[in-house]
Coordinates of C-alpha atoms in Angstrom, one line a residue:
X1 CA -2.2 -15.1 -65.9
X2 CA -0.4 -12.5 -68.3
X3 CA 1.6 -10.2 -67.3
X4 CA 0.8 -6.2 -68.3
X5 CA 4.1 -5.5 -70.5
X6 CA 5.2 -1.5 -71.0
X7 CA 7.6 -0.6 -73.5
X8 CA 9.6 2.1 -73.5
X9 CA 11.2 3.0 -77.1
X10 CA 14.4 4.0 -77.8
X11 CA 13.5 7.1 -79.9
X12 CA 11.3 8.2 -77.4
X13 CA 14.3 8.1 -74.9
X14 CA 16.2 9.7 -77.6
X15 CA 13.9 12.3 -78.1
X16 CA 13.3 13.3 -74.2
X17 CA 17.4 14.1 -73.7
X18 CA 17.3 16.4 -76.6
X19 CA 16.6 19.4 -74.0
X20 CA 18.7 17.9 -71.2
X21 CA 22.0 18.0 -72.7
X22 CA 21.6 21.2 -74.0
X23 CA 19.8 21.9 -70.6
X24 CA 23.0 20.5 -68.5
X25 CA 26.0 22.2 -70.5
X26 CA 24.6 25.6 -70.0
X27 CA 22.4 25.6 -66.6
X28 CA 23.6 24.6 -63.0
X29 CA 21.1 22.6 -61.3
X30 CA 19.3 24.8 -58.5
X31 CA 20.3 22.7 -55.5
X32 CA 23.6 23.5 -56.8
X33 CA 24.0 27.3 -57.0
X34 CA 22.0 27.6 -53.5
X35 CA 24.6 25.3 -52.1
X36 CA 27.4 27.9 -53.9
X37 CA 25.6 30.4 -52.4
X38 CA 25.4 29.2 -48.7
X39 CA 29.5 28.7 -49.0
X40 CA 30.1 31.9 -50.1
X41 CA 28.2 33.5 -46.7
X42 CA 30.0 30.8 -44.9
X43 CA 33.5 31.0 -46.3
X44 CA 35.6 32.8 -43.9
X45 CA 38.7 33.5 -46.7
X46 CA 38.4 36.3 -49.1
X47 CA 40.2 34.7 -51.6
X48 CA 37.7 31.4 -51.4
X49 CA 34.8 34.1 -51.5
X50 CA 35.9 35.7 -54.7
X51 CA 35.9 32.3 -56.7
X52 CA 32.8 31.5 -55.0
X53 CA 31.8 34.6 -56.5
X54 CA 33.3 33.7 -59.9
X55 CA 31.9 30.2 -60.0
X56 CA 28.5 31.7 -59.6
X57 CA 28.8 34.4 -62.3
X58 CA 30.0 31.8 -64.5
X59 CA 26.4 30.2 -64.3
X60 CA 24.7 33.2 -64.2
X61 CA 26.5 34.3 -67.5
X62 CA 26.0 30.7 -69.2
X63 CA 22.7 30.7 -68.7
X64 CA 21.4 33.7 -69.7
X65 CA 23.6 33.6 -73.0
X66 CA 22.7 30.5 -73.7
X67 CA 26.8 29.4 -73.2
X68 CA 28.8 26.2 -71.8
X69 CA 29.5 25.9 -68.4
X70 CA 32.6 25.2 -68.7
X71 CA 34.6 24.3 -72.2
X72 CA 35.2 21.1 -71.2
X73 CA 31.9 20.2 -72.4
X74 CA 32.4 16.3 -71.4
X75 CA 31.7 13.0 -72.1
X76 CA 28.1 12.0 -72.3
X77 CA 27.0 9.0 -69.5
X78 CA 23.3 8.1 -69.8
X79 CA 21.8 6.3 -67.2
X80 CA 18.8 4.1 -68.0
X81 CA 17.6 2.4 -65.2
X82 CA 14.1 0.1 -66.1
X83 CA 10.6 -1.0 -63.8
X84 CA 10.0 -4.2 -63.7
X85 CA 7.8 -5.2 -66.6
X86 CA 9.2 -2.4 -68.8
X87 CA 11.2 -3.3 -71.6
X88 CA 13.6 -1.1 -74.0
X89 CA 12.8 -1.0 -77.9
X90 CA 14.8 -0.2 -80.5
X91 CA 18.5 0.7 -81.2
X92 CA 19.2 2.9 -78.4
X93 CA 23.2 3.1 -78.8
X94 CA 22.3 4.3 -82.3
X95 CA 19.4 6.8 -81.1
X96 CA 21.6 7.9 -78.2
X97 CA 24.5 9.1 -80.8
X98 CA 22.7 10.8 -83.1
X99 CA 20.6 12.9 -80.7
X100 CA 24.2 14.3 -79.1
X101 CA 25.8 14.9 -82.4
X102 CA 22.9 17.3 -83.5
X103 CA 23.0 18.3 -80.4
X104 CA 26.7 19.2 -79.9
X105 CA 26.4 20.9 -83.4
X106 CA 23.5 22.7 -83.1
X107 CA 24.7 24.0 -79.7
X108 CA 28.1 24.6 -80.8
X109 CA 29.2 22.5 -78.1
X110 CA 33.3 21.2 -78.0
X111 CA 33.7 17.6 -79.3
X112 CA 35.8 15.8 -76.9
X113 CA 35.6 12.1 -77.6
X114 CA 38.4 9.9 -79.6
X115 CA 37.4 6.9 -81.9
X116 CA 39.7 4.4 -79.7
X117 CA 41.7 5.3 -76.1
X118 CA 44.7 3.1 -77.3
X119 CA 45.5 3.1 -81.3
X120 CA 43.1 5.9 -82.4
X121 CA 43.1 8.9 -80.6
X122 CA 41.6 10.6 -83.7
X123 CA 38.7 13.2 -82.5
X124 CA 35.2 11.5 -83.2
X125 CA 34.3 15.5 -84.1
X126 CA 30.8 15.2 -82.3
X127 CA 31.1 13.8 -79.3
X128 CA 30.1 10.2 -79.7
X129 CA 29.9 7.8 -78.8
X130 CA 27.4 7.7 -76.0
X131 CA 28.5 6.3 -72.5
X132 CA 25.5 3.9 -72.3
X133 CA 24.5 2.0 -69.1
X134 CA 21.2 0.2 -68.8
X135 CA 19.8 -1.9 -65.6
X136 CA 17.0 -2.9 -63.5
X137 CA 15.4 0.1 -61.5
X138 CA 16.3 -0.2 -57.9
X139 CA 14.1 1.3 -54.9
X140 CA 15.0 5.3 -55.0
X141 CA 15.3 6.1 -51.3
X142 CA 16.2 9.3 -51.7
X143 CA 13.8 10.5 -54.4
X144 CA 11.1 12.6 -53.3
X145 CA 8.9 11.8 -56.3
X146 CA 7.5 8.0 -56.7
X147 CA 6.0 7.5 -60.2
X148 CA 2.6 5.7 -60.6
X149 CA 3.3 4.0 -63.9
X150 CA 6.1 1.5 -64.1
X151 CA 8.7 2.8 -67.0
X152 CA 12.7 3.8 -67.3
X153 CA 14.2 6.6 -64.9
X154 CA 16.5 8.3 -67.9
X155 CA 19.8 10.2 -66.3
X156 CA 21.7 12.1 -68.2
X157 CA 25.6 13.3 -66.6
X158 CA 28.1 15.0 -68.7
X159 CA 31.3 14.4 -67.5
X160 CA 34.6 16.3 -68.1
X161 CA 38.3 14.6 -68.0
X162 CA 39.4 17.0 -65.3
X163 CA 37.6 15.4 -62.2
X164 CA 37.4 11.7 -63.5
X165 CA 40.9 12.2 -63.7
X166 CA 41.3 13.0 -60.5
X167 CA 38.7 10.0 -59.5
X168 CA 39.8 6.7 -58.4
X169 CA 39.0 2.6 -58.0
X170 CA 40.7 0.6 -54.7
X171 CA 40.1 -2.4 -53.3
X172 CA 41.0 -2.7 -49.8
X173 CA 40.8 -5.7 -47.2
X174 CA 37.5 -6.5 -45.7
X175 CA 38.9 -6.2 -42.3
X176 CA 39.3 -2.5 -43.3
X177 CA 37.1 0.0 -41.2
X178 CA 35.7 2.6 -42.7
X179 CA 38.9 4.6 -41.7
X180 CA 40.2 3.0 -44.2
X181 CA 38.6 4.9 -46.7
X182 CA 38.3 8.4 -45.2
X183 CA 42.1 7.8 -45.2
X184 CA 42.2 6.6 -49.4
X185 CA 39.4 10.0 -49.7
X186 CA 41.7 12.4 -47.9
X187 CA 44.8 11.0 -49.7
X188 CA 43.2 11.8 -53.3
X189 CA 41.7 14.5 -52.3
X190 CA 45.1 16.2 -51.3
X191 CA 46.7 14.7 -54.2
X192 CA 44.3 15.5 -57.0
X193 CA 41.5 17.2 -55.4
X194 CA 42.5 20.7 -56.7
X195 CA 43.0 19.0 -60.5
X196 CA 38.9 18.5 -60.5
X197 CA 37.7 22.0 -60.0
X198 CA 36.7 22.5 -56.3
X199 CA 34.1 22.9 -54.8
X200 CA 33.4 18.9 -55.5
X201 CA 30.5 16.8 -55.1
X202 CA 32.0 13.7 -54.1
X203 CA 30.5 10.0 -54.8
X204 CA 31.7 7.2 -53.0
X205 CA 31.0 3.5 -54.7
X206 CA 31.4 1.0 -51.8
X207 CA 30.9 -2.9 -52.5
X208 CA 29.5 -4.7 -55.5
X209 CA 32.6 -5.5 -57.9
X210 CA 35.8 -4.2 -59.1
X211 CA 34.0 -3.2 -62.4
X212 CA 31.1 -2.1 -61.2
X213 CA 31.9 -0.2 -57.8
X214 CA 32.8 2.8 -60.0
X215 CA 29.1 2.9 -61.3
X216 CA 28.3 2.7 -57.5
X217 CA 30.3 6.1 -57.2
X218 CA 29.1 7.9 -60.2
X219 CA 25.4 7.2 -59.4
X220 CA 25.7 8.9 -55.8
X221 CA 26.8 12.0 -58.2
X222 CA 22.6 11.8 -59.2
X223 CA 21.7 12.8 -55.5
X224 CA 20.0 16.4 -54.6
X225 CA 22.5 17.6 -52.5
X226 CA 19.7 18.1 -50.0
X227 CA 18.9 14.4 -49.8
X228 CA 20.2 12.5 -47.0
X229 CA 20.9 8.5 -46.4
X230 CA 18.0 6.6 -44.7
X231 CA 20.6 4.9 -43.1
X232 CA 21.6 6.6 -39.9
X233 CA 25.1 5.0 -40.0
X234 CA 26.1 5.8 -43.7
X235 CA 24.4 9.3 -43.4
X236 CA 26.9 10.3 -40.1
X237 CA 29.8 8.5 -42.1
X238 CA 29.0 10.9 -45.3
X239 CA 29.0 13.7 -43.0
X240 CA 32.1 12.7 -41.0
X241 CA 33.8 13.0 -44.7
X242 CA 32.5 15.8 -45.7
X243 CA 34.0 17.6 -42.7
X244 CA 37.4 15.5 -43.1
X245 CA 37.8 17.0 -47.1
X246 CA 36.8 20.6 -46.1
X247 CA 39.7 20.6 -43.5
X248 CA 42.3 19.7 -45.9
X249 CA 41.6 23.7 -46.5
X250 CA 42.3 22.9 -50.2
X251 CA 39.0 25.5 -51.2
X252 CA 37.3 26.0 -53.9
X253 CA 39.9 26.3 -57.0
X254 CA 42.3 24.8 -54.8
X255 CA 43.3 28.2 -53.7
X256 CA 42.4 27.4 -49.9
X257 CA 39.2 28.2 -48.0
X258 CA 36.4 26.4 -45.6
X259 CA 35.0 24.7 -49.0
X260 CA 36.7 22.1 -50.9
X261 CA 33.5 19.8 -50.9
X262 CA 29.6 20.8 -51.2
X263 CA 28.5 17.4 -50.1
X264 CA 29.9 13.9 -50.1
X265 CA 27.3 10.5 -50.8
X266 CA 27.6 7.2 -50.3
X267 CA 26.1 4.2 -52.2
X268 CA 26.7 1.2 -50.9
X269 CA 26.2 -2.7 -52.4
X270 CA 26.7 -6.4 -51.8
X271 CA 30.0 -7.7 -51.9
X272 CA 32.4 -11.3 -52.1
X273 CA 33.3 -11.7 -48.6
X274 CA 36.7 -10.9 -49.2
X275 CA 36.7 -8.3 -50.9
X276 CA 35.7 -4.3 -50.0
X277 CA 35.8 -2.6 -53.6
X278 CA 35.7 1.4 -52.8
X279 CA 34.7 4.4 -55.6
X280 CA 36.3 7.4 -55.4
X281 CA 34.5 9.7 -58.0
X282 CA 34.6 13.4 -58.2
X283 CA 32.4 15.5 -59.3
X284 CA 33.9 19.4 -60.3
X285 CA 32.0 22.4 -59.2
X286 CA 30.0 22.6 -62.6
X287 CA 28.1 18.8 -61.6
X288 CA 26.0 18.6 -65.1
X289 CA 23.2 16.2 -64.7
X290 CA 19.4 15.7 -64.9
X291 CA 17.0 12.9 -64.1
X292 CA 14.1 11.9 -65.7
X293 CA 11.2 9.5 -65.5
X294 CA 9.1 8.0 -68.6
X295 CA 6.1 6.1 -68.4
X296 CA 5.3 2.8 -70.0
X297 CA 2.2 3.7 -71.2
X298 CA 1.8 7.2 -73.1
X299 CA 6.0 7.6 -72.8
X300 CA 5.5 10.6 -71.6
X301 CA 8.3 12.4 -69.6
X302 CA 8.2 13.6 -65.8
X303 CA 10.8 15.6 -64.5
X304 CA 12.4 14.7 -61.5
X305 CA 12.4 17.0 -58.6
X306 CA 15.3 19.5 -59.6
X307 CA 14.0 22.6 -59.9
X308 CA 16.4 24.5 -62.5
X309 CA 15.2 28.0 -60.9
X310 CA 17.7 29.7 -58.6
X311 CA 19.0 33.3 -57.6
X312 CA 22.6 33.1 -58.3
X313 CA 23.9 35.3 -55.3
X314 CA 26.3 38.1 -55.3

């Protein structure tokens, strides 16, 4: 019996980010700015309120002038996550780099990237290269929207030096509870927490390895922060943390308030059994990232349920 192969091209990949990058440096996602806005009628400090206010005017302004969110424009993490059956064509790595550098000029976007972190921290000058992932597609529990044809979920994050900073990797003892890491959260939070542009979305990687838990962390950044965990436990665990981080009282721009974090998420893996690996990953106020879905069959490109239209509040 043969198996039905779909292919999914590298160009095609290339070609479906185009919008998105411009798309994320310029727009707040919608779930976003309505979560902004419910802070700001929440917030009980005047101060918080008026960065609130600011934070929201910023991405009003940005996207109506067609301007960066922030001028840390970031470094470009793309996500391709593949259906079973569906294989990648092409030189994607290649594909991937030149569709950000005409993107980055054309947008007039800040290069951020050096050729080598160690012995050549000469500016790349267009924001290459790509920060390229590729794996198996895993069940999406939290996405609302299940495609029909098997193909590659495409996510797109850009992400500036501020909060990953400010983000961390531990490995703590397996007889740890999970006190142990609201405890490592809190820490960073107080430590570093203002550094990564508050209000965070917060992404905690627990399990798997010690080089892939921070993947783990990063991909909990892809969440609408209306979804909730399946899981009963993890989902009162996320929400135990959120409340722990907001009463540091740190606020958003660090200048003290109710909101320090919007939301916090957990993704959780398999791990050796002795050894807990824990993702500490924050994600600033200006979280830049889309999702996408493209079939296997025409390659053509489905939008993910974030709905980029939002009032913007005061």
């Amino acid at each position: 019996m043969t198996t039905l192969r779909h292919i999914v091209s590298a160009e095609v990949i290339a070609r479906t980010i185009e919008p998105l990058l411009a798309e994320c440096a310029t727009v707040l996602r919608a779930d976003i700015i309505d979560a902004l806005i419910g802070a700001r009628e929440s917030e009980r400090s005047s101060s918080a309120q008026r960065v609130l206010d600011q934070i929201l005017d910023n991405a009003r302004i940005a996207r109506e002038k067609d301007l960066p969110l922030c001028q840390d424009t970031g470094s470009v993490w793309v996500l391709i996550e593949l259906d079973r059956d569906v294989e990648l064509s092409g030189d994607i790595q290649g594909e991937l780099d030149r569709e950000v550098a005409k993107v980055w000029n054309a947008q007039g976007l800040r290069a951020g990237i050096v050729a080598d972190a160690l012995v050549d921290r000469t500016n790349t000058t267009d924001n290459t290269p790509v920060f390229l992932e590729i794996t198996p597609l895993m069940a999406d529990v939290y996405s609302k929207y299940k495609p029909a044809i098997p193909g590659a979920r495409v996510s797109v994050m850009l992400k500036g030096a501020g909060s990953d900073n400010a983000s961390q990797v531990i490995m703590l003892s397996p007889a740890q509870t999970p006190a142990a890491i609201e405890a490592a959260l809190i820490e960073l939070v107080k430590d570093k927490g203002s550094m990564a542009c508050p209000p965070l979305v917060i992404g905690v990687g627990v399990g798997s390895t010690f080089d892939k838990v921070a993947s783990l962390s990063k991909k909990a950044l892809l969440r609408t922060l209306d979804s909730e965990h399946p899981d009963p436990e993890i989902a009162a665990l996320e929400a135990q943390l959120l409340d722990a981080v907001n009463n540091t009282g740190i606020g958003p721009a660090g200048l003290g308030g109710d909101t320090t974090a919007l939301r916090v998420f957990i993704n959780t893996a398999p791990a050796h059994i002795a050894a807990l690996p824990v993702a500490i990953n924050l994600g600033c106020s200006a979280l830049r990232c889309r999702t996408v879905h493209i079939d296997g069959v025409e390659q053509q490109c489905v939008t993910l349920p974030l709905d980029c239209e939002a009032s913007y509040g005061p």
